[in-house]
Amino acid sequence: MSTDEDNESRSAIPLSRQKIEDLERDVRQFWERLELQNTVRIETLIKGAKIAKDPPNVALIGLSGPERQAIFSEKRQLPWQARGLLVTVMVTACAAITQGWQQSTINGSALFSWWESVGLQKPKDELLIGVINAAPWLSASLVGTWLSDPLQDRYGRRPALFVAALFCVFLVIGTAQCNHWKTLLVCRCLLGVGIGSKASIAPVFAAEAAPDEHRGRVLMMWQLFDTFGIFLGFLCAFLVRGDWRILLATAIIPAIVLLFLVFICPESPRFLIQKHRYVEAYKSLLELRGTEIQAARDLYNIHSQLQVEATKIWKSPNERLWSEQENRYIYQRWISKRNFFSRMWYLFTDPRSRRACMVALIVMLSQQLCGMNVLAFYSSDLIKSSGMTDFTPRIESYNLGFGLANFLFTFPAFFFIDSSGRRPLLLVSFSGMLCSLAAVAGFFKLTDPETRLILVAIISIAVFVFFYSIGAGPIPFTLSAEVFPLHVRDVGMSFSVMINFLFLGLLVFAVPSLTTKFGHGNVCGEASENLCNGQANLLGFFT
C-alpha cells in the first residue's frame, strides 16, 4: 500500500540526479522567467532547491543560523506553529466538526420523535423516515462530492470550501424550520450537497498545505474533529431536551465559524502553481511554513514534482534533460487541457491511479462496513430495547459518553500515524473491533432482562470504539487524501468520499428495516425479544 510520500519521493528523482551547477542554472532561469525578483531572493531560492535536492546533507549547503534552525527544528516542532498552517488546520477542524455535529444531531433527534412533527408515523412510514435520515449522505455521495471538483478547478480550494459552508449554514436553518416531510426531504438533500463538497475539499486542502513530515498528523485533524463534532452534537442533545428543531439548528455554529476562517487562510500552494500563479504560491507557502528558506524549498520542490509527474503522463520515449522539461512547464500545459471528465477517465485507465482507487475503495468500505456508524446513528434505538427502564435520560447520557470516548480514543492515532504507519494501525484496529463487536452482538442475543447486563455491553462498545478510533476511523480519509497522483488528487478524493457517503447513506436507510427483518423467525414471544434478536443478528453481520 503506497502513500503519497512514496509517490512524491519517486517524482523528485530527476531533481536529486542533477548536478549542482545544472540545478543553480535552472533555478536562476526559473526565478527570472517567473519574475520572482520582487518576491524571493535568488540566493534563498537556490539554497532552498539544494535542500530539496539533498535533504540529508543540509549542513553542507551553507545556511545562516536562523535558516539552519528552521530546517533542523521543523521535524521536532508542532506542525501548526506557523500562523497560516494553524488557520488551515482550524478550517479543516471546523469542516469536520460540522459533519460530526450533523451526524450526531440526527441520532439525537430520534429521541424526540421528529417524524411526528412533519406528518409521519411509525411503523407505517418507517421506510420514508429512513429515506429522510439517509438523504444528506446519499445526495452528498451522488452530487456533492462530484460538484467539488469543477468548483476547485475553476475557483480554488478556498472559494469552493466557502460555497460548501454556505450550503451547510442555510440548509441547517431550513431543516430546522420544516413543517412537512417533503420540504424536510428537499432541505436534507441540498444539505448533503454541502456536506459532500466540504468532505471532498477539506482533506485535500490540508494535505496540500501540510509539510511532508507532519502530513499524517495534519490530516488526522479531520477525523479527530469529526469525532469532536459528534461529541458536541450529543452534548447538545443532552442539553436541549424535547425540541428536535433546536437540536438540528445547533449544527450551524461550526459552519458559521468555517465561513469566516476561510477568508483568512492561505490558498493551496499546489493549486496556485497548477494555475501558474507562482508569486501567490510563494506568499502562501511563506504563511504556511513561517520562514523564507522553507517556503523557497517547497516552492521549487512542488514545481519540480508537478513537472516530472506530467512527464510520466506524457510517457515520452526519450529521456530529455531535466532542464528542458522544466523550461517547458509541461504540467501547466497538460492540466489546462484536461476537464473533469478527462480526469475521471484517467483516474480509472491509468494503472497507478487505478491502484490508488482500489486502496481508497477498500479503506472507505471498511470504515462503513465495520459497524461503527450503525452504533453512531442508531445507538438510541439499539439501547431502547436493551432492558432499560426510564430510558431517555440514560440514553442521552450513553450517547454523550459514546461521543466523548470516540473523540478521546482518537488521540493515540494522532501520535502514532506518522511513526508507525497506516497499515499497522489498520491491522490492529480491525483485529480489536472483530472481538469487541462480537461481544456486543452476543449481549443483544440474551433475551432474559436479568441476564442482559447493560454495563458489560457498554464496556464492549467502549472497547470497540477504542479500536475503531486508532485505525478504521482516521486512516481512510488520511490515506485517500494522499494516495492519489497529484494531477488527479481532487477527483480521486471525490471518488473516495463518494464511496464512503454512499454506503453510509445505505446503512442509515437500511438499518431500521434490517433490524426488524433479522428479528423475525428467532426466539418467539414479545416484540422486544424479536427486536433484540434482530439487533444481535445485525451487529453479528457487521462483525
Coordinates of C-alpha atoms in Angstrom, one line a residue:
M1 CA 0.0 0.0 0.0
S2 CA 1.9 3.0 -1.2
T3 CA 1.3 6.6 0.0
D4 CA 1.7 10.0 -1.4
E5 CA 5.0 10.4 0.3
D6 CA 6.4 7.4 -1.6
N7 CA 5.0 8.7 -4.8
E8 CA 6.4 12.2 -4.4
S9 CA 9.8 10.9 -3.4
R10 CA 9.9 8.9 -6.7
S11 CA 8.7 12.0 -8.6
A12 CA 11.6 14.0 -7.2
I13 CA 14.3 11.6 -8.5
P14 CA 15.3 13.8 -11.6
L15 CA 15.9 16.7 -9.2
S16 CA 18.1 14.6 -7.0
R17 CA 20.1 13.4 -10.0
Q18 CA 21.0 16.9 -11.2
K19 CA 24.5 18.3 -10.8
I20 CA 24.7 21.4 -8.5
E21 CA 25.8 23.7 -11.4
D22 CA 22.8 22.5 -13.5
L23 CA 20.5 23.0 -10.6
E24 CA 21.7 26.5 -10.0
R25 CA 21.3 27.4 -13.7
D26 CA 17.7 26.0 -13.8
V27 CA 16.8 27.8 -10.6
R28 CA 18.1 31.1 -12.0
Q29 CA 16.1 30.6 -15.2
F30 CA 13.0 29.7 -13.1
W31 CA 13.5 32.8 -11.0
E32 CA 13.9 35.2 -14.0
R33 CA 11.2 33.7 -16.2
L34 CA 8.5 33.9 -13.5
E35 CA 9.6 37.4 -12.4
L36 CA 10.2 36.4 -8.8
Q37 CA 12.8 39.2 -8.3
N38 CA 10.5 41.2 -6.0
T39 CA 9.2 38.1 -4.2
V40 CA 12.2 36.0 -3.1
R41 CA 16.0 36.5 -3.2
I42 CA 17.8 34.2 -5.7
E43 CA 20.2 33.1 -3.0
T44 CA 17.4 31.9 -0.8
L45 CA 15.7 30.1 -3.8
I46 CA 19.0 28.3 -4.7
K47 CA 19.6 27.2 -1.1
G48 CA 16.0 26.0 -0.9
A49 CA 16.4 24.0 -4.1
K50 CA 19.6 22.4 -2.8
I51 CA 17.8 21.4 0.4
A52 CA 15.0 19.8 -1.7
K53 CA 17.7 18.0 -3.9
D54 CA 19.6 16.5 -1.0
P55 CA 17.9 16.8 2.4
P56 CA 20.4 14.6 4.4
N57 CA 23.2 17.0 3.6
V58 CA 21.6 20.2 4.7
A59 CA 24.6 21.1 6.9
L60 CA 26.8 21.4 3.8
I61 CA 24.7 23.9 2.0
G62 CA 25.9 27.0 3.9
L63 CA 22.8 28.1 5.6
S64 CA 22.7 31.0 8.0
G65 CA 22.0 30.4 11.7
P66 CA 18.2 31.2 11.6
E67 CA 17.8 29.2 8.3
R68 CA 19.6 26.2 9.8
Q69 CA 17.5 26.3 12.9
A70 CA 14.3 26.5 10.9
I71 CA 15.2 23.4 8.8
F72 CA 16.6 21.3 11.7
S73 CA 13.7 22.1 14.1
E74 CA 10.8 21.5 11.7
K75 CA 10.5 17.8 12.5
R76 CA 10.5 18.5 16.2
Q77 CA 8.1 21.4 16.2
L78 CA 4.3 21.1 16.1
P79 CA 3.2 21.3 12.5
W80 CA 0.8 24.3 13.1
Q81 CA 3.3 26.7 14.7
A82 CA 3.2 28.8 11.5
R83 CA 0.1 31.0 11.6
G84 CA -1.0 30.1 8.1
L85 CA -0.9 26.3 8.8
L86 CA -2.7 26.9 12.1
V87 CA -5.6 28.6 10.3
T88 CA -5.7 25.9 7.7
V89 CA -5.9 23.3 10.4
M90 CA -8.7 25.3 12.1
V91 CA -10.5 25.3 8.7
T92 CA -10.2 21.6 8.4
A93 CA -11.3 21.2 12.0
C94 CA -14.4 23.3 11.6
A95 CA -15.4 21.4 8.4
A96 CA -15.0 18.1 10.3
I97 CA -16.9 19.4 13.3
T98 CA -19.8 20.4 11.1
Q99 CA -20.1 16.9 9.7
G100 CA -19.8 15.2 13.0
W101 CA -22.3 17.6 14.7
Q102 CA -24.8 17.0 11.9
Q103 CA -24.4 13.2 12.2
S104 CA -25.0 13.1 16.0
T105 CA -27.9 15.5 16.0
I106 CA -29.7 13.2 13.5
N107 CA -29.2 10.4 16.0
G108 CA -30.3 12.6 19.0
S109 CA -33.4 13.9 17.2
A110 CA -34.7 10.3 17.1
L111 CA -35.3 10.5 20.8
F112 CA -37.8 13.4 20.3
S113 CA -39.8 11.6 17.5
W114 CA -39.2 14.3 14.9
W115 CA -41.2 12.5 12.3
E116 CA -44.5 13.2 14.2
S117 CA -43.9 17.0 13.6
V118 CA -43.7 16.6 9.9
G119 CA -46.7 14.3 9.4
L120 CA -45.2 10.9 9.6
Q121 CA -45.9 7.9 11.9
K122 CA -44.1 4.8 12.9
P123 CA -44.3 2.0 11.9
K124 CA -46.4 3.0 8.8
D125 CA -43.9 5.4 7.4
E126 CA -40.7 3.6 8.6
L127 CA -39.4 3.4 5.0
L128 CA -39.9 7.1 4.4
I129 CA -38.3 8.1 7.7
G130 CA -35.2 6.0 6.7
V131 CA -35.1 7.8 3.3
I132 CA -35.2 11.2 5.1
N133 CA -32.4 10.2 7.5
A134 CA -30.2 8.9 4.7
A135 CA -30.9 11.8 2.3
P136 CA -28.0 14.0 3.3
W137 CA -25.5 11.2 2.8
L138 CA -26.9 9.9 -0.4
S139 CA -27.0 13.4 -2.0
A140 CA -23.5 14.1 -0.6
S141 CA -22.3 11.0 -2.4
L142 CA -24.1 11.4 -5.7
V143 CA -24.0 15.2 -6.1
G144 CA -21.8 17.0 -3.5
T145 CA -18.6 15.0 -4.0
W146 CA -18.6 15.4 -7.8
L147 CA -19.6 19.1 -7.6
S148 CA -16.5 19.9 -5.6
D149 CA -14.0 19.1 -8.4
P150 CA -15.2 21.6 -11.0
L151 CA -15.6 24.2 -8.2
Q152 CA -12.0 23.6 -7.1
D153 CA -10.6 23.5 -10.6
R154 CA -12.2 26.8 -11.6
Y155 CA -12.1 28.9 -8.4
G156 CA -9.6 27.2 -6.0
R157 CA -9.9 25.4 -2.7
R158 CA -10.9 28.3 -0.5
P159 CA -13.9 29.6 -2.7
A160 CA -15.1 26.0 -3.2
L161 CA -15.0 25.4 0.6
F162 CA -16.8 28.7 1.2
V163 CA -19.7 27.6 -1.2
A164 CA -19.9 24.3 0.7
A165 CA -20.1 26.1 4.0
L166 CA -22.9 28.3 2.7
F167 CA -24.9 25.2 1.9
C168 CA -24.3 23.9 5.4
V169 CA -25.4 27.2 7.0
F170 CA -28.6 27.9 5.1
L171 CA -29.8 24.4 4.8
V172 CA -29.3 23.6 8.5
I173 CA -31.7 26.6 9.2
G174 CA -34.0 25.2 6.5
T175 CA -34.2 21.7 8.1
A176 CA -35.0 23.1 11.5
Q177 CA -37.9 25.2 10.1
C178 CA -39.6 22.4 8.1
N179 CA -43.2 21.5 8.9
H180 CA -43.8 18.9 6.2
W181 CA -41.8 15.8 5.4
K182 CA -41.5 16.8 1.7
T183 CA -39.7 20.1 2.5
L184 CA -37.6 18.4 5.1
L185 CA -36.5 15.8 2.4
V186 CA -35.6 18.6 0.0
C187 CA -33.6 20.5 2.6
R188 CA -31.8 17.4 3.7
C189 CA -30.8 16.6 0.1
L190 CA -29.5 20.1 -0.5
L191 CA -27.7 20.0 2.8
G192 CA -26.0 16.8 1.6
V193 CA -24.5 18.8 -1.4
G194 CA -22.7 21.0 1.0
I195 CA -21.6 18.1 3.2
G196 CA -20.2 16.1 0.3
S197 CA -18.4 19.0 -1.2
K198 CA -16.9 20.0 2.1
A199 CA -15.7 16.5 2.9
S200 CA -14.0 16.2 -0.5
I201 CA -12.3 19.6 -0.3
A202 CA -11.1 19.9 3.3
P203 CA -8.8 16.8 3.5
V204 CA -7.1 17.7 0.2
F205 CA -6.7 21.3 1.3
A206 CA -5.0 20.1 4.5
A207 CA -2.8 17.6 2.6
E208 CA -1.5 20.2 0.2
A209 CA -0.8 22.7 3.0
A210 CA 1.0 20.4 5.3
P211 CA 4.7 19.7 5.3
D212 CA 5.7 16.2 4.4
E213 CA 7.0 15.4 7.9
H214 CA 3.6 16.1 9.6
R215 CA 1.1 15.4 6.8
G216 CA -0.3 12.4 8.7
R217 CA -0.9 14.4 11.8
V218 CA -2.5 17.3 9.9
L219 CA -4.8 15.0 8.0
M220 CA -5.7 13.4 11.3
M221 CA -7.4 16.7 12.2
W222 CA -10.3 15.7 10.0
Q223 CA -11.1 12.5 12.0
L224 CA -10.2 14.0 15.3
F225 CA -12.5 16.9 15.0
D226 CA -15.2 14.9 13.3
T227 CA -15.4 12.9 16.5
F228 CA -15.3 16.1 18.5
G229 CA -18.3 17.3 16.4
I230 CA -20.1 14.0 17.2
F231 CA -19.5 14.6 20.9
L232 CA -20.7 18.2 20.7
G233 CA -23.8 17.1 18.9
F234 CA -24.6 14.6 21.6
L235 CA -23.9 17.2 24.2
C236 CA -26.5 19.5 22.6
A237 CA -28.9 16.6 22.6
F238 CA -28.2 16.2 26.3
L239 CA -28.8 19.9 27.0
V240 CA -31.6 20.6 24.5
R241 CA -34.3 18.2 25.6
G242 CA -37.6 17.9 23.8
D243 CA -37.1 20.1 20.8
W244 CA -35.6 18.4 17.8
R245 CA -35.7 21.6 15.7
I246 CA -33.3 23.5 18.1
L247 CA -31.1 20.4 18.2
L248 CA -30.7 20.3 14.4
A249 CA -30.2 24.1 14.2
T250 CA -27.2 23.9 16.6
A251 CA -25.1 22.4 13.7
I252 CA -25.0 25.9 12.2
I253 CA -22.4 27.1 14.8
P254 CA -19.3 25.4 13.3
A255 CA -20.5 26.2 9.8
I256 CA -20.6 29.9 10.5
V257 CA -17.1 29.8 12.1
L258 CA -15.9 28.0 8.9
L259 CA -17.3 30.8 6.7
F260 CA -15.1 33.3 8.5
L261 CA -12.0 31.2 8.7
V262 CA -11.9 30.5 5.0
F263 CA -11.4 34.2 4.4
I264 CA -8.1 34.4 6.4
C265 CA -6.4 31.1 5.5
P266 CA -3.9 30.9 2.6
E267 CA -4.8 29.2 -0.6
S268 CA -3.3 25.8 -1.5
P269 CA 0.2 26.4 -3.0
R270 CA -0.2 23.4 -5.3
F271 CA -3.4 24.8 -6.8
L272 CA -1.7 28.2 -7.3
I273 CA 1.3 26.6 -9.0
Q274 CA -1.0 24.5 -11.1
K275 CA -2.6 27.8 -12.3
H276 CA 0.9 29.3 -12.9
R277 CA 0.5 31.8 -10.1
Y278 CA 3.9 31.3 -8.6
V279 CA 4.2 34.7 -6.8
E280 CA 1.0 33.9 -4.9
A281 CA 2.1 30.4 -4.3
Y282 CA 5.3 31.6 -2.6
K283 CA 3.4 34.0 -0.4
S284 CA 1.0 31.2 0.6
L285 CA 4.0 28.9 1.4
L286 CA 5.5 31.7 3.5
E287 CA 2.4 31.8 5.6
L288 CA 2.3 28.0 5.9
R289 CA 5.9 27.5 6.7
G290 CA 6.9 30.6 8.5
T291 CA 10.4 31.2 7.1
E292 CA 11.7 32.2 3.6
I293 CA 14.1 29.2 3.3
Q294 CA 11.3 26.7 3.9
A295 CA 8.9 28.5 1.5
A296 CA 11.6 28.7 -1.2
R297 CA 12.5 25.0 -0.8
D298 CA 8.8 23.9 -1.1
L299 CA 8.1 26.2 -4.0
Y300 CA 10.8 24.8 -6.2
N301 CA 10.2 21.2 -4.9
I302 CA 6.4 21.3 -5.7
H303 CA 7.1 22.8 -9.1
S304 CA 9.6 20.1 -9.9
Q305 CA 7.3 17.3 -8.7
L306 CA 4.5 18.5 -10.9
Q307 CA 6.7 18.8 -14.0
V308 CA 8.1 15.2 -13.5
E309 CA 4.6 13.8 -13.0
A310 CA 3.4 15.4 -16.2
T311 CA 6.4 13.9 -18.0
K312 CA 5.3 10.5 -16.7
I313 CA 1.8 11.1 -18.0
W314 CA 3.1 12.0 -21.5
K315 CA 5.3 8.9 -21.5
S316 CA 7.9 10.4 -23.7
P317 CA 10.1 7.7 -25.2
N318 CA 13.1 10.0 -25.0
E319 CA 14.6 10.8 -21.6
R320 CA 15.4 14.5 -22.1
L321 CA 17.4 16.7 -19.8
W322 CA 15.5 17.9 -16.7
S323 CA 16.3 21.5 -17.6
E324 CA 14.4 21.1 -20.9
Q325 CA 11.4 19.6 -19.2
E326 CA 11.4 22.3 -16.5
N327 CA 11.6 25.1 -19.1
R328 CA 8.6 23.8 -20.9
Y329 CA 6.2 23.9 -17.9
I330 CA 4.6 20.8 -19.3
Y331 CA 2.4 20.2 -16.2
Q332 CA 0.6 23.5 -16.7
R333 CA 0.2 22.9 -20.4
W334 CA -1.2 19.4 -19.7
I335 CA -3.6 20.3 -16.9
S336 CA -5.0 23.3 -18.8
K337 CA -6.3 20.8 -21.5
R338 CA -8.0 18.5 -19.0
N339 CA -11.5 18.9 -17.8
F340 CA -13.4 17.0 -15.1
F341 CA -14.4 14.1 -17.4
S342 CA -11.0 13.6 -18.9
R343 CA -9.5 13.5 -15.3
M344 CA -12.2 10.9 -14.4
W345 CA -11.3 8.8 -17.4
Y346 CA -7.6 9.0 -16.5
L347 CA -8.4 8.0 -12.9
F348 CA -9.7 4.6 -14.0
T349 CA -7.5 4.0 -17.0
D350 CA -4.0 4.8 -15.6
P351 CA -2.6 1.8 -13.7
R352 CA -1.2 3.9 -10.9
S353 CA -4.4 5.9 -10.4
R354 CA -6.4 2.7 -10.6
R355 CA -4.4 1.1 -7.8
A356 CA -4.9 4.3 -5.7
C357 CA -8.7 3.9 -6.4
M358 CA -8.6 0.3 -5.2
V359 CA -6.8 1.3 -2.0
A360 CA -9.3 4.1 -1.3
L361 CA -12.2 1.8 -2.1
I362 CA -11.0 -0.8 0.4
V363 CA -10.4 1.5 3.3
M364 CA -13.6 3.6 2.8
L365 CA -15.7 0.5 2.5
S366 CA -14.1 -1.0 5.6
Q367 CA -14.9 2.1 7.6
Q368 CA -18.6 1.9 6.8
L369 CA -19.0 -1.9 7.0
C370 CA -17.2 -2.3 10.3
G371 CA -20.4 -1.4 12.2
M372 CA -19.3 1.8 13.8
N373 CA -21.8 4.1 12.1
V374 CA -24.6 1.7 12.9
L375 CA -23.9 2.4 16.5
A376 CA -23.3 6.1 15.9
F377 CA -26.6 6.7 14.1
Y378 CA -28.9 4.2 15.8
S379 CA -27.4 3.9 19.3
S380 CA -30.6 5.4 20.7
D381 CA -32.8 2.8 19.0
L382 CA -30.4 0.0 19.9
I383 CA -30.3 0.8 23.6
K384 CA -34.0 1.4 23.9
S385 CA -34.7 -2.3 23.8
S386 CA -31.8 -3.4 25.9
G387 CA -33.9 -3.7 29.1
M388 CA -33.6 -0.2 30.3
T389 CA -36.4 1.5 32.1
D390 CA -36.9 5.2 32.0
F391 CA -34.5 5.0 29.1
T392 CA -34.5 8.6 27.6
P393 CA -32.2 10.3 30.2
R394 CA -30.0 7.3 30.3
I395 CA -29.7 7.0 26.5
E396 CA -28.8 10.7 26.3
S397 CA -26.0 10.1 28.9
Y398 CA -24.9 7.0 27.0
N399 CA -24.8 8.9 23.7
L400 CA -22.7 11.7 25.4
G401 CA -20.3 9.1 26.7
F402 CA -20.1 7.4 23.3
G403 CA -19.2 10.6 21.6
L404 CA -16.6 11.6 24.2
A405 CA -15.0 8.1 24.0
N406 CA -14.8 8.3 20.2
F407 CA -13.1 11.7 20.5
L408 CA -10.6 10.9 23.2
F409 CA -9.7 7.5 21.8
T410 CA -8.6 9.2 18.5
F411 CA -5.6 10.8 20.2
P412 CA -3.3 7.7 20.2
A413 CA -3.6 7.6 16.4
F414 CA -2.6 11.2 16.3
F415 CA 0.8 10.4 17.9
F416 CA 1.5 7.1 16.0
I417 CA 0.2 7.7 12.5
D418 CA 3.4 9.2 11.2
S419 CA 5.8 6.9 13.1
S420 CA 4.0 3.5 13.0
G421 CA 2.5 3.8 9.5
R422 CA -1.0 3.4 8.2
R423 CA -1.3 -0.3 7.6
P424 CA -0.1 -1.5 11.1
L425 CA -2.7 0.8 12.7
L426 CA -5.4 -0.6 10.4
L427 CA -4.5 -4.3 11.2
V428 CA -4.6 -3.6 15.0
S429 CA -7.8 -1.7 14.7
F430 CA -9.8 -4.3 12.8
S431 CA -8.5 -7.2 14.9
G432 CA -9.7 -5.5 18.1
M433 CA -13.1 -4.5 16.5
L434 CA -13.7 -8.1 15.5
C435 CA -13.7 -9.3 19.1
S436 CA -15.4 -6.4 20.7
L437 CA -18.3 -6.2 18.2
A438 CA -18.9 -9.9 18.6
A439 CA -19.3 -9.3 22.3
V440 CA -21.8 -6.5 21.7
A441 CA -23.8 -8.7 19.3
G442 CA -23.8 -11.5 21.9
F443 CA -25.2 -9.1 24.5
F444 CA -28.3 -8.4 22.4
K445 CA -28.7 -12.2 21.9
L446 CA -29.5 -12.6 25.6
T447 CA -33.3 -12.4 26.0
D448 CA -33.5 -12.5 29.8
P449 CA -33.5 -8.9 31.1
E450 CA -32.0 -10.2 34.4
T451 CA -29.1 -11.7 32.5
R452 CA -28.5 -8.9 30.0
L453 CA -26.0 -6.7 31.8
I454 CA -26.0 -3.3 30.3
L455 CA -22.6 -2.4 31.9
V456 CA -21.0 -5.3 30.0
A457 CA -22.5 -4.1 26.8
I458 CA -21.3 -0.5 27.3
I459 CA -17.8 -1.7 28.2
S460 CA -17.7 -3.9 25.0
I461 CA -18.9 -0.9 22.9
A462 CA -16.2 1.3 24.6
V463 CA -13.5 -1.3 23.6
F464 CA -14.9 -1.4 20.1
V465 CA -14.8 2.4 19.8
F466 CA -11.2 2.5 21.0
F467 CA -10.0 0.1 18.3
Y468 CA -12.1 1.9 15.7
S469 CA -10.6 5.3 16.7
I470 CA -7.0 4.3 16.4
G471 CA -7.3 2.9 12.8
A472 CA -10.5 2.4 10.9
G473 CA -11.7 5.9 11.9
P474 CA -8.8 8.2 11.0
I475 CA -6.9 6.2 8.3
P476 CA -9.4 6.1 5.4
F477 CA -9.7 9.9 4.9
T478 CA -5.9 10.3 5.6
L479 CA -4.9 7.7 3.1
S480 CA -7.4 8.7 0.5
A481 CA -6.2 12.3 0.6
E482 CA -2.5 11.4 0.0
V483 CA -2.5 8.2 -2.1
F484 CA -3.6 9.6 -5.5
P485 CA -1.2 11.1 -8.0
L486 CA -1.1 14.9 -7.8
H487 CA -2.8 15.6 -11.0
V488 CA -5.9 13.6 -10.1
R489 CA -5.9 14.2 -6.4
D490 CA -9.1 16.3 -6.5
V491 CA -11.2 13.9 -8.5
G492 CA -9.6 10.9 -6.6
M493 CA -10.7 12.3 -3.3
S494 CA -14.2 12.9 -4.7
F495 CA -14.4 9.3 -5.7
S496 CA -13.2 8.2 -2.2
V497 CA -15.7 10.3 -0.3
M498 CA -18.5 9.2 -2.8
I499 CA -17.9 5.6 -1.8
N500 CA -17.8 6.5 1.9
F501 CA -21.0 8.5 1.9
L502 CA -22.9 6.2 -0.5
F503 CA -22.5 3.2 1.9
L504 CA -23.1 5.5 4.9
G505 CA -26.4 6.6 3.4
L506 CA -27.4 3.0 2.5
L507 CA -26.6 1.9 6.1
V508 CA -28.7 4.8 7.6
F509 CA -31.6 3.8 5.3
A510 CA -31.4 0.1 5.8
V511 CA -30.5 -0.5 9.4
P512 CA -34.0 0.0 10.9
S513 CA -35.7 -2.3 8.5
L514 CA -32.8 -4.8 8.7
T515 CA -33.1 -4.8 12.5
T516 CA -36.8 -5.8 12.2
K517 CA -36.2 -8.3 9.4
F518 CA -33.4 -10.1 11.2
G519 CA -35.5 -10.3 14.3
H520 CA -38.2 -12.4 12.6
G521 CA -38.0 -16.1 12.9
N522 CA -35.9 -16.1 16.1
V523 CA -36.9 -16.7 19.6
C524 CA -40.7 -16.1 19.6
G525 CA -42.5 -14.1 22.2
E526 CA -42.6 -10.5 23.0
A527 CA -41.8 -8.0 20.2
S528 CA -38.9 -6.6 22.3
E529 CA -37.3 -10.1 22.2
N530 CA -37.6 -10.2 18.5
L531 CA -36.1 -6.8 18.2
C532 CA -33.1 -7.7 20.4
N533 CA -32.5 -10.8 18.3
G534 CA -32.6 -8.5 15.2
Q535 CA -30.1 -6.2 16.7
A536 CA -27.8 -9.2 17.6
N537 CA -28.0 -10.6 14.1
L538 CA -27.4 -7.2 12.6
L539 CA -24.3 -6.5 14.7
G540 CA -23.2 -10.0 14.0
F541 CA -23.4 -9.4 10.3
F542 CA -21.1 -6.4 10.6
T543 CA -18.7 -8.4 12.7

